PDB file of C-alpha atoms in Angstrom:
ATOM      1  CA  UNK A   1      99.473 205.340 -55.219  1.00  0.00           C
ATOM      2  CA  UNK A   2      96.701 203.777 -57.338  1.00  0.00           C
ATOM      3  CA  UNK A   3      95.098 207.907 -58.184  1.00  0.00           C
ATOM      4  CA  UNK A   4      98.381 209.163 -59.505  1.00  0.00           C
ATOM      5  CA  UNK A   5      98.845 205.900 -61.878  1.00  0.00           C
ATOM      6  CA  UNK A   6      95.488 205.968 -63.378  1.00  0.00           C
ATOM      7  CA  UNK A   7      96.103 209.703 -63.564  1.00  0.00           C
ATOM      8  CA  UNK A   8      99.086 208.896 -65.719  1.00  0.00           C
ATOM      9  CA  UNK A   9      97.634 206.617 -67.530  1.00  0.00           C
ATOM     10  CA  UNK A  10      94.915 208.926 -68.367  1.00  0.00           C
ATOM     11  CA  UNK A  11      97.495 211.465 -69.339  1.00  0.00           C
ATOM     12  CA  UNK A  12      99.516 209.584 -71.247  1.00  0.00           C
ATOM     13  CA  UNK A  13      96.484 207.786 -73.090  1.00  0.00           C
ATOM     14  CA  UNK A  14      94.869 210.976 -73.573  1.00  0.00           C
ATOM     15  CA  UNK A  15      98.066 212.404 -75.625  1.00  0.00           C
ATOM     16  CA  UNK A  16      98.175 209.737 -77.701  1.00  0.00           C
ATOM     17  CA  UNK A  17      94.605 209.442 -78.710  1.00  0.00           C
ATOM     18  CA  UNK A  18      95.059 213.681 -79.509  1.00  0.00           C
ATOM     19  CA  UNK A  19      97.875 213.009 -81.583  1.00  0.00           C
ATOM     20  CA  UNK A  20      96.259 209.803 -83.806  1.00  0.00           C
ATOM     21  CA  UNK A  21      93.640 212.481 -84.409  1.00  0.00           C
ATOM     22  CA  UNK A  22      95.907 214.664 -85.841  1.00  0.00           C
ATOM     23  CA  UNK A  23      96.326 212.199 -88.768  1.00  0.00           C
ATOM     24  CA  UNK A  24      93.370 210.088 -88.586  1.00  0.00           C
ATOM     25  CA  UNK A  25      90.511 209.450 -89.317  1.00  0.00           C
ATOM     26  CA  UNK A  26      91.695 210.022 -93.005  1.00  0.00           C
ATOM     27  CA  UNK A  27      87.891 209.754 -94.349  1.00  0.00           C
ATOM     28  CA  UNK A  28      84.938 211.588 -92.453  1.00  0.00           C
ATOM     29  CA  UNK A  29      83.336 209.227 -90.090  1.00  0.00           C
ATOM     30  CA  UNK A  30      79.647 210.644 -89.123  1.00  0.00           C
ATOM     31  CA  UNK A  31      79.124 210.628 -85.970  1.00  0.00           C
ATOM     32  CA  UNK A  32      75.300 211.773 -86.060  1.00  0.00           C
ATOM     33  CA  UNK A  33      75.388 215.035 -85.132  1.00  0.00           C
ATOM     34  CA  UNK A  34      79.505 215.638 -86.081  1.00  0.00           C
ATOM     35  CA  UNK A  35      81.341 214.158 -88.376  1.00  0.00           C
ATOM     36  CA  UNK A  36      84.767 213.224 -87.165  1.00  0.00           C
ATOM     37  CA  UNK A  37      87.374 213.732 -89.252  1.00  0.00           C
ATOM     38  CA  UNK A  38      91.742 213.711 -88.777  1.00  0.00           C
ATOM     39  CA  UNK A  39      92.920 217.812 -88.607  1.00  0.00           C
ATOM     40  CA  UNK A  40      95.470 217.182 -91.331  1.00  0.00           C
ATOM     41  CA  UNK A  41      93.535 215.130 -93.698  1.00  0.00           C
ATOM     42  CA  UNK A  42      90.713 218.057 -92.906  1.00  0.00           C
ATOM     43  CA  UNK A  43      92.638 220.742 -93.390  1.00  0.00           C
ATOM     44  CA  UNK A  44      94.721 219.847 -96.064  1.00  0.00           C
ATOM     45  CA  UNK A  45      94.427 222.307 -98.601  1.00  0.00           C
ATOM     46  CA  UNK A  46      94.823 225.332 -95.917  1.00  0.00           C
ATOM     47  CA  UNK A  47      97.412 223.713 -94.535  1.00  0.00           C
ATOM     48  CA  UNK A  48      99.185 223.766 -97.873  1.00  0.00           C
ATOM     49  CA  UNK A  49      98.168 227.149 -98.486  1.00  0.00           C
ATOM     50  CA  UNK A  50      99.330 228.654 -95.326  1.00  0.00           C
ATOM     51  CA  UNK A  51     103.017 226.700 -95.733  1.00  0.00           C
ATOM     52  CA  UNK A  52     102.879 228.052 -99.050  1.00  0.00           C
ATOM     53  CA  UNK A  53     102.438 231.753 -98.171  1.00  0.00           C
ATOM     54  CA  UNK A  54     104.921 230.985 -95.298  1.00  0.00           C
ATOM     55  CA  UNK A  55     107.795 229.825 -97.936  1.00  0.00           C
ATOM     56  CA  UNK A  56     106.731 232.953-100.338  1.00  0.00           C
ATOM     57  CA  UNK A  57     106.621 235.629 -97.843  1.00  0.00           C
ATOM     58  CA  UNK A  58     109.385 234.582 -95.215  1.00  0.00           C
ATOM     59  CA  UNK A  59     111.759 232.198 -96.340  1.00  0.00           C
ATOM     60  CA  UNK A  60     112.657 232.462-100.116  1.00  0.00           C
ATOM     61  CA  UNK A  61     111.224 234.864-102.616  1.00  0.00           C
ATOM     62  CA  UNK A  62     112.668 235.575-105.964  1.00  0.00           C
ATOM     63  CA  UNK A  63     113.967 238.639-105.370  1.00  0.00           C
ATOM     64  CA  UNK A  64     116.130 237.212-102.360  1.00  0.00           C
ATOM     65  CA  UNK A  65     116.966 233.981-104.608  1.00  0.00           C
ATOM     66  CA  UNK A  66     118.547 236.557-107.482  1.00  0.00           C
ATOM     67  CA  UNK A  67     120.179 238.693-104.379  1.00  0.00           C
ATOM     68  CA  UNK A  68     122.386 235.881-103.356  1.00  0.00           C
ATOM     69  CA  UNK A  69     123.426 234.492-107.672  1.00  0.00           C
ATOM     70  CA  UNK A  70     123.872 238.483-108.354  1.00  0.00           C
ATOM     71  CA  UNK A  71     126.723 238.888-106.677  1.00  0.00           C
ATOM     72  CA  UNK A  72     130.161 240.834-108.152  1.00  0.00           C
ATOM     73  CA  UNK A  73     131.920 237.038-107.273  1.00  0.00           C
ATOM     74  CA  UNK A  74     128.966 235.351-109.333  1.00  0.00           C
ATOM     75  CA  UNK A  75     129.053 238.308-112.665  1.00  0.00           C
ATOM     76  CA  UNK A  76     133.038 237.579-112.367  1.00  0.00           C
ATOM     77  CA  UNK A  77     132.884 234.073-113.019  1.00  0.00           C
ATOM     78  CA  UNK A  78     129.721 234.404-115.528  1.00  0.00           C
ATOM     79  CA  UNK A  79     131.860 236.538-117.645  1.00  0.00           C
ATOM     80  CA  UNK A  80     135.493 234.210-117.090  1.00  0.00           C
ATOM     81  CA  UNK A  81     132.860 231.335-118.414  1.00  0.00           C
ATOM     82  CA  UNK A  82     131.506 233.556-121.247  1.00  0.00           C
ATOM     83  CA  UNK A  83     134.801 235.137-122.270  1.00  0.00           C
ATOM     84  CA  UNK A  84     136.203 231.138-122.602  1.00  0.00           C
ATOM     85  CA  UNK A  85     133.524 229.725-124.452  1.00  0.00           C
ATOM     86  CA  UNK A  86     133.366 232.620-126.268  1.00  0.00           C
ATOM     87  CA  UNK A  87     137.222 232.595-127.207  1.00  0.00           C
ATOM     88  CA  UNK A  88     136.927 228.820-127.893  1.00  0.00           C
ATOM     89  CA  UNK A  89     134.244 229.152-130.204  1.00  0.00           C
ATOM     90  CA  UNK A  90     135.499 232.269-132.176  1.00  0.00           C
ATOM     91  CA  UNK A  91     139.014 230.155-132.045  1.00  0.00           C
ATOM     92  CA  UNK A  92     136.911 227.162-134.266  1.00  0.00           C
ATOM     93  CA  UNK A  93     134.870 229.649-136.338  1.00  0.00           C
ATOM     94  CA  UNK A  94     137.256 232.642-137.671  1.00  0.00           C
ATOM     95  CA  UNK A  95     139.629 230.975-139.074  1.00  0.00           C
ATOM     96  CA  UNK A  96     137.159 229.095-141.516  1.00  0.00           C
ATOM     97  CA  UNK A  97     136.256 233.356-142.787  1.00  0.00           C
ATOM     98  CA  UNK A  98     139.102 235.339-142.099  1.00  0.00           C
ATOM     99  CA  UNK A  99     142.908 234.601-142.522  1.00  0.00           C
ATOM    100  CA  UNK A 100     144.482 233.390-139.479  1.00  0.00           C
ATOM    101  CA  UNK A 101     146.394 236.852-137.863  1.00  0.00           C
ATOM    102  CA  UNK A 102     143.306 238.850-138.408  1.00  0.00           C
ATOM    103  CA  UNK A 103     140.743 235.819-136.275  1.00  0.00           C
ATOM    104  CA  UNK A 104     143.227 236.715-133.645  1.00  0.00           C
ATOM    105  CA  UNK A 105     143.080 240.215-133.993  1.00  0.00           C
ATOM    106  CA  UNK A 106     138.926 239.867-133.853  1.00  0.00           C
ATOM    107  CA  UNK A 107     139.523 237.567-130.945  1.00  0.00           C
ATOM    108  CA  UNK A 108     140.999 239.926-128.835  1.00  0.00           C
ATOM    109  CA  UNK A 109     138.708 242.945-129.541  1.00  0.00           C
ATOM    110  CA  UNK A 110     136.207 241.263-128.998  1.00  0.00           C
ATOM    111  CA  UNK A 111     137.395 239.712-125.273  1.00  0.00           C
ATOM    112  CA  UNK A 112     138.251 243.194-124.486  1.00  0.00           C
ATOM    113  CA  UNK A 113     134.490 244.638-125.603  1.00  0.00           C
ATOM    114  CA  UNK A 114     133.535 241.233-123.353  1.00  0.00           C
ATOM    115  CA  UNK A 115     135.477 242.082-120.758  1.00  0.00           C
ATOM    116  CA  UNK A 116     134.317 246.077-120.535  1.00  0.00           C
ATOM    117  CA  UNK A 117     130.340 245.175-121.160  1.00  0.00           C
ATOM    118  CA  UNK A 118     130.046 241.928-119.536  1.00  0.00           C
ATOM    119  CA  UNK A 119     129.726 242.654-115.650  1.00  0.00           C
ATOM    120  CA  UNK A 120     126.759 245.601-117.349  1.00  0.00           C
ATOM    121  CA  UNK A 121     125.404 242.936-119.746  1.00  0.00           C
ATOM    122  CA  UNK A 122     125.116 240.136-116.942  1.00  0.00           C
ATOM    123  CA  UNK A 123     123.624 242.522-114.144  1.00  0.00           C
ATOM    124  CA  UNK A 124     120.988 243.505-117.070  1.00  0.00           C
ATOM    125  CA  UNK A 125     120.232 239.853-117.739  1.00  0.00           C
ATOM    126  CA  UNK A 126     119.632 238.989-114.276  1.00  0.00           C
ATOM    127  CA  UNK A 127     117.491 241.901-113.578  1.00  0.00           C
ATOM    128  CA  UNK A 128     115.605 241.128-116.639  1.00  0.00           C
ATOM    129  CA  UNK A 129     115.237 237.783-115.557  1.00  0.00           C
ATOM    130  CA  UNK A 130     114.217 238.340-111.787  1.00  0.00           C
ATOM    131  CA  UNK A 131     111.296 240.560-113.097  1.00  0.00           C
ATOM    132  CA  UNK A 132     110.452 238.048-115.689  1.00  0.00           C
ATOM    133  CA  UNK A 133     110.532 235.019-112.942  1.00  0.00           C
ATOM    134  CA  UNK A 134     108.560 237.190-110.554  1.00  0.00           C
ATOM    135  CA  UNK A 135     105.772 237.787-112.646  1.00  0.00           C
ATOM    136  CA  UNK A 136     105.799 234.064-114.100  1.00  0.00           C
ATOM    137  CA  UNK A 137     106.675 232.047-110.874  1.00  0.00           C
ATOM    138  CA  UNK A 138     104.295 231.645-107.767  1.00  0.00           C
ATOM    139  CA  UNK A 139     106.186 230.230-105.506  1.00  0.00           C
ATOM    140  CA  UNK A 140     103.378 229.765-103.325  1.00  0.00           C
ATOM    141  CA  UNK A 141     101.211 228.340-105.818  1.00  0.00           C
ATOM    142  CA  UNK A 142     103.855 225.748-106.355  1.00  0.00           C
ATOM    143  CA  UNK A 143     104.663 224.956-102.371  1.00  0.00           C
ATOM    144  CA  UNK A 144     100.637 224.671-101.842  1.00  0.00           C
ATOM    145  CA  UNK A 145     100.133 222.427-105.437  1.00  0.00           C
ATOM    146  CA  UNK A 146     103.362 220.009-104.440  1.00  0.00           C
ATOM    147  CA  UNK A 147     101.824 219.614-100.820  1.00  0.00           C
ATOM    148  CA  UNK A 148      98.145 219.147-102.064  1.00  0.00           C
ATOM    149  CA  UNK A 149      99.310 216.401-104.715  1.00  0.00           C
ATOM    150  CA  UNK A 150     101.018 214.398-101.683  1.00  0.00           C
ATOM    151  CA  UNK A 151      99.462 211.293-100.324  1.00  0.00           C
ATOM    152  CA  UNK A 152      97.822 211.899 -97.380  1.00  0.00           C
ATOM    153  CA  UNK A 153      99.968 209.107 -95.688  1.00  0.00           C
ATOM    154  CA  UNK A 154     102.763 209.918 -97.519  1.00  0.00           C
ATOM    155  CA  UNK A 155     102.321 213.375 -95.543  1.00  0.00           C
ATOM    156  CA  UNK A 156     101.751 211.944 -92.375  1.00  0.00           C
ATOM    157  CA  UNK A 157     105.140 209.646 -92.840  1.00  0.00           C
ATOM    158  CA  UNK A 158     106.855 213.262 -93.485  1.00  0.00           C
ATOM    159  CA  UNK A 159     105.947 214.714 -90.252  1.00  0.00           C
ATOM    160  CA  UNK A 160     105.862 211.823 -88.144  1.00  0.00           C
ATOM    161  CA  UNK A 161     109.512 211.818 -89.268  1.00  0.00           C
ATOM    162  CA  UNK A 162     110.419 215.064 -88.779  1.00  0.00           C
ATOM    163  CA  UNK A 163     108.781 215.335 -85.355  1.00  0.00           C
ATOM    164  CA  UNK A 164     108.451 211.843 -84.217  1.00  0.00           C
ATOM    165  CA  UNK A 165     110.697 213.063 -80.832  1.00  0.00           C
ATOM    166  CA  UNK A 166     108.841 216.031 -80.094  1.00  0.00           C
ATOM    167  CA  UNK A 167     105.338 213.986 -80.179  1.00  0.00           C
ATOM    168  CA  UNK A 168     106.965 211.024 -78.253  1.00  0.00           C
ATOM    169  CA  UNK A 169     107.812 213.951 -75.681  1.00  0.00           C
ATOM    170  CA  UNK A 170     104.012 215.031 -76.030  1.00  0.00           C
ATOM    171  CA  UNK A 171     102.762 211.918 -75.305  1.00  0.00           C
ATOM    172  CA  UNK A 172     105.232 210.726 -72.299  1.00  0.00           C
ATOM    173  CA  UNK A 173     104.735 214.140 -71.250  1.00  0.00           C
ATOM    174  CA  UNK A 174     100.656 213.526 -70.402  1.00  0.00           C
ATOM    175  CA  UNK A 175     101.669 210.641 -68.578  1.00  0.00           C
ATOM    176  CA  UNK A 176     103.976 212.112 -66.086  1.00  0.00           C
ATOM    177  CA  UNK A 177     101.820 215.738 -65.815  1.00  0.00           C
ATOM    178  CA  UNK A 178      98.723 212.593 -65.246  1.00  0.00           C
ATOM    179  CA  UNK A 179     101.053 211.182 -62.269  1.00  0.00           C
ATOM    180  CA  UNK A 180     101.903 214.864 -60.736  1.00  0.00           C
ATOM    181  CA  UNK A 181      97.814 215.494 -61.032  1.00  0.00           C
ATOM    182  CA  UNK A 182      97.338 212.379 -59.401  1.00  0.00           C
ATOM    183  CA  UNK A 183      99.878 213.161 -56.162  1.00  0.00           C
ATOM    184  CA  UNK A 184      97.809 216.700 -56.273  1.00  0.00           C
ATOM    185  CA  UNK A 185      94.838 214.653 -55.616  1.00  0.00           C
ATOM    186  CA  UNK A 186      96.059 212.290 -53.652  1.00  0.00           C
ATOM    187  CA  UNK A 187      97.852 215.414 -51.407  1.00  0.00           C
ATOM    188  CA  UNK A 188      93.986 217.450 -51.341  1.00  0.00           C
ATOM    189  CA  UNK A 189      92.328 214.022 -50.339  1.00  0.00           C
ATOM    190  CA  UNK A 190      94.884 213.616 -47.526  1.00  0.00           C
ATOM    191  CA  UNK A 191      94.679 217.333 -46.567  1.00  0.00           C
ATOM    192  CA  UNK A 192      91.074 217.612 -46.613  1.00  0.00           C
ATOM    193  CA  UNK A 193      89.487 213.980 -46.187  1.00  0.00           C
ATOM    194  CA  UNK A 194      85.909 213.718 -47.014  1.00  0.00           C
ATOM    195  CA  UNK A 195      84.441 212.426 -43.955  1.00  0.00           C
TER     196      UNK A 195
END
């Protein structure tokens, strides 16, 4: 029983010391002929990079971003919002130029012209706007720059708390495939004795 314990121990030791790694050494230690170093304080900037591209490419562009606010429900209540603070504003101003009937008159054309152009007027603006943003926002230039800027244990607290379970898992994991290992041994050593 002693083989498959130290085996698990092993394991389970073993998984932990690979995931510490993962974060630390923050600073390269020289080792004389390596220098050891944690993978994410290493690899940092391609890390951010490569999340960066990942956010651009798979999970929100701007194109997709203006797909889902230009939307027939979404130019519908753009133009119910223009038309009131347009009719609220032409309500305060008209009557200060024009006599009273004739504001009203204005008023109306106008919410009809509104009414008639806006849907056209709104689609314009937002393609205007997606090609603008497109050509003026990287995306992954901002994903990589906010990731780069974080602390590096301000990082590691991030993922530790995101996947705090799943490396628990890792580690207790090692220990019992360390304790299976160990019966295996313990099972050849009984099947096949040395002497």
């Amino acid at each position: 029983l002693a083989l498959p314990v130290i085996s698990a121990f092993i394991g389970y030791i073993t998984n932990v010391v690979a995931i510490r790694l993962l974060f630390w050494p923050k600073k390269p230690i020289n080792l004389g002929l390596f220098s050891l170093q944690g993978v994410l304080p290493k690899r940092q900037e391609q890390i951010a990079s490569s999340i960066g591209q990942l956010v651009d490419q798979e999970l929100l562009s701007i194109d997709e971003l203006f797909d889902k606010i230009n939307t027939p429900e979404i130019r519908e209540t753009l133009t119910d919002k223009i038309g009131g603070i347009l009719k609220e504003r032409l309500s305060e101003l008209l009557p200060r130029i024009v006599p009273d009937r004739i504001s009203r008159k204005i008023g109306e054309v106008l919410e009809k012209i509104l009414r008639q152009e806006a849907a056209n007027i709104i689609r314009q603006s937002m393609d205007a706007g997606s090609k603008y943003l497109n050509e003026e926002v990287n995306i992954q230039q901002m994903v990589e720059d906010k990731i780069n800027a974080f602390d590096l244990d301000e990082l590691e607290k991030m993922i530790r708390g995101v996947t705090s379970n799943e490396l628990t898992f890792i580690e207790i994991l090692g220990g019992v495939l360390g304790f299976i290992i160990g019966l295996l041994q313990v099972a050849i050593l009984l099947l096949f004795p040395l002497t």
